[in-house]
mmCIF file with all atom_site columns, C-alpha atoms in Angstrom:
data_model
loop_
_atom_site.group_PDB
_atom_site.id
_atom_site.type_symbol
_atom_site.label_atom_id
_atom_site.label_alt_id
_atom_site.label_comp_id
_atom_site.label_asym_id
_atom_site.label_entity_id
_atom_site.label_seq_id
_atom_site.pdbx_PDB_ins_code
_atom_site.Cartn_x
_atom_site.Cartn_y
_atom_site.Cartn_z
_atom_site.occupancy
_atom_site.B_iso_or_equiv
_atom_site.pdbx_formal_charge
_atom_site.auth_seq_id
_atom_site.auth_comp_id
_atom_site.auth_asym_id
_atom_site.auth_atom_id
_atom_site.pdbx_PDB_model_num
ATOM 1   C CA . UNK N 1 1   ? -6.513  12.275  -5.568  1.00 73.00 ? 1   UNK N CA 1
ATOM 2   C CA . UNK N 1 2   ? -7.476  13.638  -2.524  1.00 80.00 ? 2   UNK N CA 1
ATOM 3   C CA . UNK N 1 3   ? -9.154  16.123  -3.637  1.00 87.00 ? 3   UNK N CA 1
ATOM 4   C CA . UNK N 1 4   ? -11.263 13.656  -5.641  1.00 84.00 ? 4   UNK N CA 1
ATOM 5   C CA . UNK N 1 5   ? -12.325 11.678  -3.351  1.00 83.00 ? 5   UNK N CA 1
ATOM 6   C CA . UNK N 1 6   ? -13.529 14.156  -0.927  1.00 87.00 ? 6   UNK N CA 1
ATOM 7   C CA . UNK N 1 7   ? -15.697 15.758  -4.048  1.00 89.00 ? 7   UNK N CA 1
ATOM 8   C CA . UNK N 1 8   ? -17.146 12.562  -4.691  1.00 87.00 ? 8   UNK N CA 1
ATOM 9   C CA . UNK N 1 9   ? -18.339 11.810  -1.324  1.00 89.00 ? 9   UNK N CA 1
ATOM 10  C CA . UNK N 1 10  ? -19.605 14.760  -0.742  1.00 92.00 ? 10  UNK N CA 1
ATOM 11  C CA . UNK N 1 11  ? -21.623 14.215  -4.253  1.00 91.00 ? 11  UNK N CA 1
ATOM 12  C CA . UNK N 1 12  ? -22.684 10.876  -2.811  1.00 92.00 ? 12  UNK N CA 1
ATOM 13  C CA . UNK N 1 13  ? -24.054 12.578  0.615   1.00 92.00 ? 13  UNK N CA 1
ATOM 14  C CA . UNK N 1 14  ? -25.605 15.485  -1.481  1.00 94.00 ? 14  UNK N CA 1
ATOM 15  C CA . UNK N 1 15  ? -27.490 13.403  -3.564  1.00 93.00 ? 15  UNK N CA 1
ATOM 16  C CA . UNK N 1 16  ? -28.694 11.297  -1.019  1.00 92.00 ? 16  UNK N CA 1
ATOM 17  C CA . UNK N 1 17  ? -29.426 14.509  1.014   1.00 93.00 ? 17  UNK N CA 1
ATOM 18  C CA . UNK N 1 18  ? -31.581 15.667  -1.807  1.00 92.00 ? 18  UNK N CA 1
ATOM 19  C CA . UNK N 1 19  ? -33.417 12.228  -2.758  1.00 90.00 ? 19  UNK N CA 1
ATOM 20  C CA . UNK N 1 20  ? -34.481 12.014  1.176   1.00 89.00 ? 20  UNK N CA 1
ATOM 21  C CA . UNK N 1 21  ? -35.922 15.536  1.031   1.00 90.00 ? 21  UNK N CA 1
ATOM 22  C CA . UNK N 1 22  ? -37.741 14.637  -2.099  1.00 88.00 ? 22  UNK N CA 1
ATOM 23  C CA . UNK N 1 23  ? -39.406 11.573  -1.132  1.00 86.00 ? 23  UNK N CA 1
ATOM 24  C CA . UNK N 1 24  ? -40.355 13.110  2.107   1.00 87.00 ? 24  UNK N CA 1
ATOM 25  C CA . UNK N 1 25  ? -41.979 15.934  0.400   1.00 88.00 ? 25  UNK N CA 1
ATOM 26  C CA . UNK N 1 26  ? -43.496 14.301  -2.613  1.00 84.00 ? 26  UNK N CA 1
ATOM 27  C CA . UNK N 1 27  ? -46.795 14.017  -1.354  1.00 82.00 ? 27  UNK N CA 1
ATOM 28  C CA . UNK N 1 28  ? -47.338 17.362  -0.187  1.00 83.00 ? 28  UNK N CA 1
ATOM 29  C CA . UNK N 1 29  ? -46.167 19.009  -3.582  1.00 81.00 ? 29  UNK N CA 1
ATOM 30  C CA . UNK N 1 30  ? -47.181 16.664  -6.194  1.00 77.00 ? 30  UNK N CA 1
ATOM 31  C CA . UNK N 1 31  ? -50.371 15.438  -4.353  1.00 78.00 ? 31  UNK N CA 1
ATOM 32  C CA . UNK N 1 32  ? -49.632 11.593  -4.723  1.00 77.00 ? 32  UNK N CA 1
ATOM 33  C CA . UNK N 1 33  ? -47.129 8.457   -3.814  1.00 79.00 ? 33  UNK N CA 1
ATOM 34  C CA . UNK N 1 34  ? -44.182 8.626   -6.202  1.00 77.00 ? 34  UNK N CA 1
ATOM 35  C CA . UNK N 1 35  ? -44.208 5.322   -8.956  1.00 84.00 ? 35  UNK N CA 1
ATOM 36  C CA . UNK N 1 36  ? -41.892 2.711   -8.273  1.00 83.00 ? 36  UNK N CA 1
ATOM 37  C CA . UNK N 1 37  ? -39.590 3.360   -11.354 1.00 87.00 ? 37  UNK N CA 1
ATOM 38  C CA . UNK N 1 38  ? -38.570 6.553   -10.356 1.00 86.00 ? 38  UNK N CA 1
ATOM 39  C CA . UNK N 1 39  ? -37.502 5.199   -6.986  1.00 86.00 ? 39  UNK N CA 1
ATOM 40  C CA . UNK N 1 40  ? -35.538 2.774   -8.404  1.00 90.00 ? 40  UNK N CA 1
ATOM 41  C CA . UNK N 1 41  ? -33.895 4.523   -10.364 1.00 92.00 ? 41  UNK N CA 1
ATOM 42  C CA . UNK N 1 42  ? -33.120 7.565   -8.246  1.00 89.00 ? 42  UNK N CA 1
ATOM 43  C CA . UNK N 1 43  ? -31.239 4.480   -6.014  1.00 90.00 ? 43  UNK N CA 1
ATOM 44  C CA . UNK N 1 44  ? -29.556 2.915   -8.725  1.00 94.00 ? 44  UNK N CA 1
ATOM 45  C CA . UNK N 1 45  ? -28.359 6.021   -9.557  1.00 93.00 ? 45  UNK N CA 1
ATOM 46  C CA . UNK N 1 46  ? -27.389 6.478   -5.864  1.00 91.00 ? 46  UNK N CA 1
ATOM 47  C CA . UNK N 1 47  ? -25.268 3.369   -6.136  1.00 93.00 ? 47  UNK N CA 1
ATOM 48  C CA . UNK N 1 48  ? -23.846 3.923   -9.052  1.00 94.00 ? 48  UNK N CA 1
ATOM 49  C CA . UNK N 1 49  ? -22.392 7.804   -7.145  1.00 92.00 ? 49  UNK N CA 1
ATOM 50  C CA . UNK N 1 50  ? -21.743 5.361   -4.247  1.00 92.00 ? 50  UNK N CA 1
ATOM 51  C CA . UNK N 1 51  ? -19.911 2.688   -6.675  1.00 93.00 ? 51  UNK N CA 1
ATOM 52  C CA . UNK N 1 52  ? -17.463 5.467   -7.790  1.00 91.00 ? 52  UNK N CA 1
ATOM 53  C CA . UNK N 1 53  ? -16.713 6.902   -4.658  1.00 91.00 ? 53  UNK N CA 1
ATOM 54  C CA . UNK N 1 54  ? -15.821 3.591   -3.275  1.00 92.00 ? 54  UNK N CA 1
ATOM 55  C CA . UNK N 1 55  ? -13.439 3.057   -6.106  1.00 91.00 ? 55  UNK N CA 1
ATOM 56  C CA . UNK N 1 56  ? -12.089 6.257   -5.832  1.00 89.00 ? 56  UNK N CA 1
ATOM 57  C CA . UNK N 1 57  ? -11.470 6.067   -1.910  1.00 90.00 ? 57  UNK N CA 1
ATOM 58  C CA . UNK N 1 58  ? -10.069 2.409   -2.592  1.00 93.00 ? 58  UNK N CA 1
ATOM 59  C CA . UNK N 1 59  ? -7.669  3.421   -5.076  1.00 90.00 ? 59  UNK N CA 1
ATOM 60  C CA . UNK N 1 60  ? -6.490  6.699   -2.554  1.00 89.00 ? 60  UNK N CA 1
ATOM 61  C CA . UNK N 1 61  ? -5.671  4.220   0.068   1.00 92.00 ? 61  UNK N CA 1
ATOM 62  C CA . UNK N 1 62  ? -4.203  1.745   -2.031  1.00 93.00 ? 62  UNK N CA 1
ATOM 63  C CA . UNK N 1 63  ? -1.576  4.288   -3.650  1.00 91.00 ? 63  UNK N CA 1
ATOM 64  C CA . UNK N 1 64  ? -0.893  5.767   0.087   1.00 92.00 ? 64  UNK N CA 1
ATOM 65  C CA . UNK N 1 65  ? -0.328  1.988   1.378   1.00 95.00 ? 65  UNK N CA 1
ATOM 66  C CA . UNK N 1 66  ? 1.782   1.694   -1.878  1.00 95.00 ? 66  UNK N CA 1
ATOM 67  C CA . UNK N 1 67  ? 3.906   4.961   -0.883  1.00 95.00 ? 67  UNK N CA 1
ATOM 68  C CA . UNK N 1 68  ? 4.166   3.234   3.025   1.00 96.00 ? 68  UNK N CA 1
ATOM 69  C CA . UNK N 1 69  ? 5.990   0.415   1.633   1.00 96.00 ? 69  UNK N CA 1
ATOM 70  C CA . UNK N 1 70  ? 7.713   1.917   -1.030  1.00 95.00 ? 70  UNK N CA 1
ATOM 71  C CA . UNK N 1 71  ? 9.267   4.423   1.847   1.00 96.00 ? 71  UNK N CA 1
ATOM 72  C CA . UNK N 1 72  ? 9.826   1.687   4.355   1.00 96.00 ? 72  UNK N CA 1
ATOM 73  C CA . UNK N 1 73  ? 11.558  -0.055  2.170   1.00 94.00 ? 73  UNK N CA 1
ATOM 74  C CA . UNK N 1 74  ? 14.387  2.747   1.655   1.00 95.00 ? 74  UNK N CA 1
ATOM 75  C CA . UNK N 1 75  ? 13.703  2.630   5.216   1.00 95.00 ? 75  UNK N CA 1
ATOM 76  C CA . UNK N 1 76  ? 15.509  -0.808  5.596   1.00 94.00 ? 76  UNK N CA 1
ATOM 77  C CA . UNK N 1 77  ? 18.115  -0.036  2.741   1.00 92.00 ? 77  UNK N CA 1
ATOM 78  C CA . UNK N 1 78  ? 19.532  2.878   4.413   1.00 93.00 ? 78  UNK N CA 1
ATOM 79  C CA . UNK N 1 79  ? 19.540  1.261   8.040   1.00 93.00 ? 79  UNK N CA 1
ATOM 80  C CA . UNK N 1 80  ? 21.587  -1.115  6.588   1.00 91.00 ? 80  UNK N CA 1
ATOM 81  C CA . UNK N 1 81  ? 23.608  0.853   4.792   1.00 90.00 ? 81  UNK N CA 1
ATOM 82  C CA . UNK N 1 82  ? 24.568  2.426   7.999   1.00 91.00 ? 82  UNK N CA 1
ATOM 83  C CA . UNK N 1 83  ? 25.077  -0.318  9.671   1.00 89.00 ? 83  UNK N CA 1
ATOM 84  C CA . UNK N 1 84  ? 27.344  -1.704  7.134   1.00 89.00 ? 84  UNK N CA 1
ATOM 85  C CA . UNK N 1 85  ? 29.353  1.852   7.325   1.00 89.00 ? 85  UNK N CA 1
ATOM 86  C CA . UNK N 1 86  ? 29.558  1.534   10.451  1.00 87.00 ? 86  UNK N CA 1
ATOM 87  C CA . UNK N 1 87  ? 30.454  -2.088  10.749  1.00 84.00 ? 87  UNK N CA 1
ATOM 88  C CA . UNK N 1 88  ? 33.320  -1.131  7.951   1.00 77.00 ? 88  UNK N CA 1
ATOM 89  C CA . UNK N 1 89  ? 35.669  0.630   10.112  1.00 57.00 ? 89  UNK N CA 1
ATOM 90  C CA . UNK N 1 90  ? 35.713  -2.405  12.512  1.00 55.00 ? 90  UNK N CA 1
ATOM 91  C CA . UNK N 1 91  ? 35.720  -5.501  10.202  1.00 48.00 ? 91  UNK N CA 1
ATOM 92  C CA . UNK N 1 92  ? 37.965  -4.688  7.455   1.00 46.00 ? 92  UNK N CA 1
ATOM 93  C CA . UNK N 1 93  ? 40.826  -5.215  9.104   1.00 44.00 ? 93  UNK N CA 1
ATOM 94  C CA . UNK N 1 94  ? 39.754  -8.850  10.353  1.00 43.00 ? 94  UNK N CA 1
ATOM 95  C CA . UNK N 1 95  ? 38.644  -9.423  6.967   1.00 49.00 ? 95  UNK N CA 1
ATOM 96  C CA . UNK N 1 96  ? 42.047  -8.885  5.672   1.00 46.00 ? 96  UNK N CA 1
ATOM 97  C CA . UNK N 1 97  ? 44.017  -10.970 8.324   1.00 46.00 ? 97  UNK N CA 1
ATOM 98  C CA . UNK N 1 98  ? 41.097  -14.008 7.558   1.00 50.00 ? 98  UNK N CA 1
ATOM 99  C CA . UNK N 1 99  ? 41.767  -13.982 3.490   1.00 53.00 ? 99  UNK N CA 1
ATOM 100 C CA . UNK N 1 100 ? 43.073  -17.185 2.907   1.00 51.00 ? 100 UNK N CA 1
ATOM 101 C CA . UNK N 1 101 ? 45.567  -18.274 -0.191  1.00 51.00 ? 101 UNK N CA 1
ATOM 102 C CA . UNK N 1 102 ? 44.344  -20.876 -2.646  1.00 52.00 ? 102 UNK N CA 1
ATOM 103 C CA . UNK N 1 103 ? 46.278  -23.797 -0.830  1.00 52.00 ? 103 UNK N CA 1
ATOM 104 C CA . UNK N 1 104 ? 44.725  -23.225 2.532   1.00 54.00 ? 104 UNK N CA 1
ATOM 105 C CA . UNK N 1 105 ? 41.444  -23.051 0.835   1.00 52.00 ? 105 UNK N CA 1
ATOM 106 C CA . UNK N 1 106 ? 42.010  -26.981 -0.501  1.00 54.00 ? 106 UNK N CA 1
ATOM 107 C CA . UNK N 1 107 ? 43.464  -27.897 2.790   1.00 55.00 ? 107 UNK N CA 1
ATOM 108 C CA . UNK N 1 108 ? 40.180  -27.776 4.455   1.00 60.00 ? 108 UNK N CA 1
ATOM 109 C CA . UNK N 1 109 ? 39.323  -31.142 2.815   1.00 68.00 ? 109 UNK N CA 1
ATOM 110 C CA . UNK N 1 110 ? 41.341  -34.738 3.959   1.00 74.00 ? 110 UNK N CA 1
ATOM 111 C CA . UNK N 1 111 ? 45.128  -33.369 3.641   1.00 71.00 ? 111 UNK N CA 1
ATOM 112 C CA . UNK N 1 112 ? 47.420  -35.765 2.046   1.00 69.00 ? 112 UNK N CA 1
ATOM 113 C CA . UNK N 1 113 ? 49.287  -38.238 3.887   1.00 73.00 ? 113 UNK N CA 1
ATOM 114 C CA . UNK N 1 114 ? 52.839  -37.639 4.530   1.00 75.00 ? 114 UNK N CA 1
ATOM 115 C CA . UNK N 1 115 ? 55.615  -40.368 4.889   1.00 75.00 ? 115 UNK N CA 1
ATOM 116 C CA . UNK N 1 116 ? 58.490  -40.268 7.458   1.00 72.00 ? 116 UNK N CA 1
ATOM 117 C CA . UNK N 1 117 ? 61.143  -42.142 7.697   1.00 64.00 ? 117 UNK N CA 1
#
């Protein structure tokens, strides 16, 4: 894609390179003003090379910025997964001590009242 994109602005300069010349040296080798319709359409050609290099520099930059984030995101999944190796070693025994039974789960709410006598 790169490759593309460099060929096509280099088309773009080249042509404008070589319309430049031309109209600066149209007088003295055709002996006259050139028309107004060929002009025009050497520049809508122009923008039409100009049109397509844009797109294809857009698109370049678009699938790099895609790759960034794409690669930043793995980024983030393997900092955590580190972290959470690393964090493994040290919580899993807490976690195991803090597991809780299914009655000390319930008694977290109002416990029930209790008669003595």
């Amino acid at each position: 894609m790169k490759k593309v994109n460099s060929i096509f602005q280099l088309l773009t300069a080249l042509f404008f390179g070589i319309g430049l010349v031309y109209f600066l040296t149209y007088e003295k080798m055709w002996g006259g003003t050139p028309m107004t319709g060929e002009v025009v359409s050497w520049l809508l050609a122009g923008l039409v090379i100009y049109l397509i290099t844009w797109g294809t520099s857009w698109g370049y930059v678009s699938s790099l910025n895609s790759r960034i984030k794409k690669i930043e995101l793995e980024k983030k999944d393997l900092k955590a997964l580190v972290f959470d190796l690393e964090r493994g070693g040290k919580v899993s025994p807490v976690e195991k001590n803090t597991e809780l039974t299914k009655d000390e789960t319930e008694s977290s709410a109002i416990k029930p009242r209790e008669n003595f006598k």
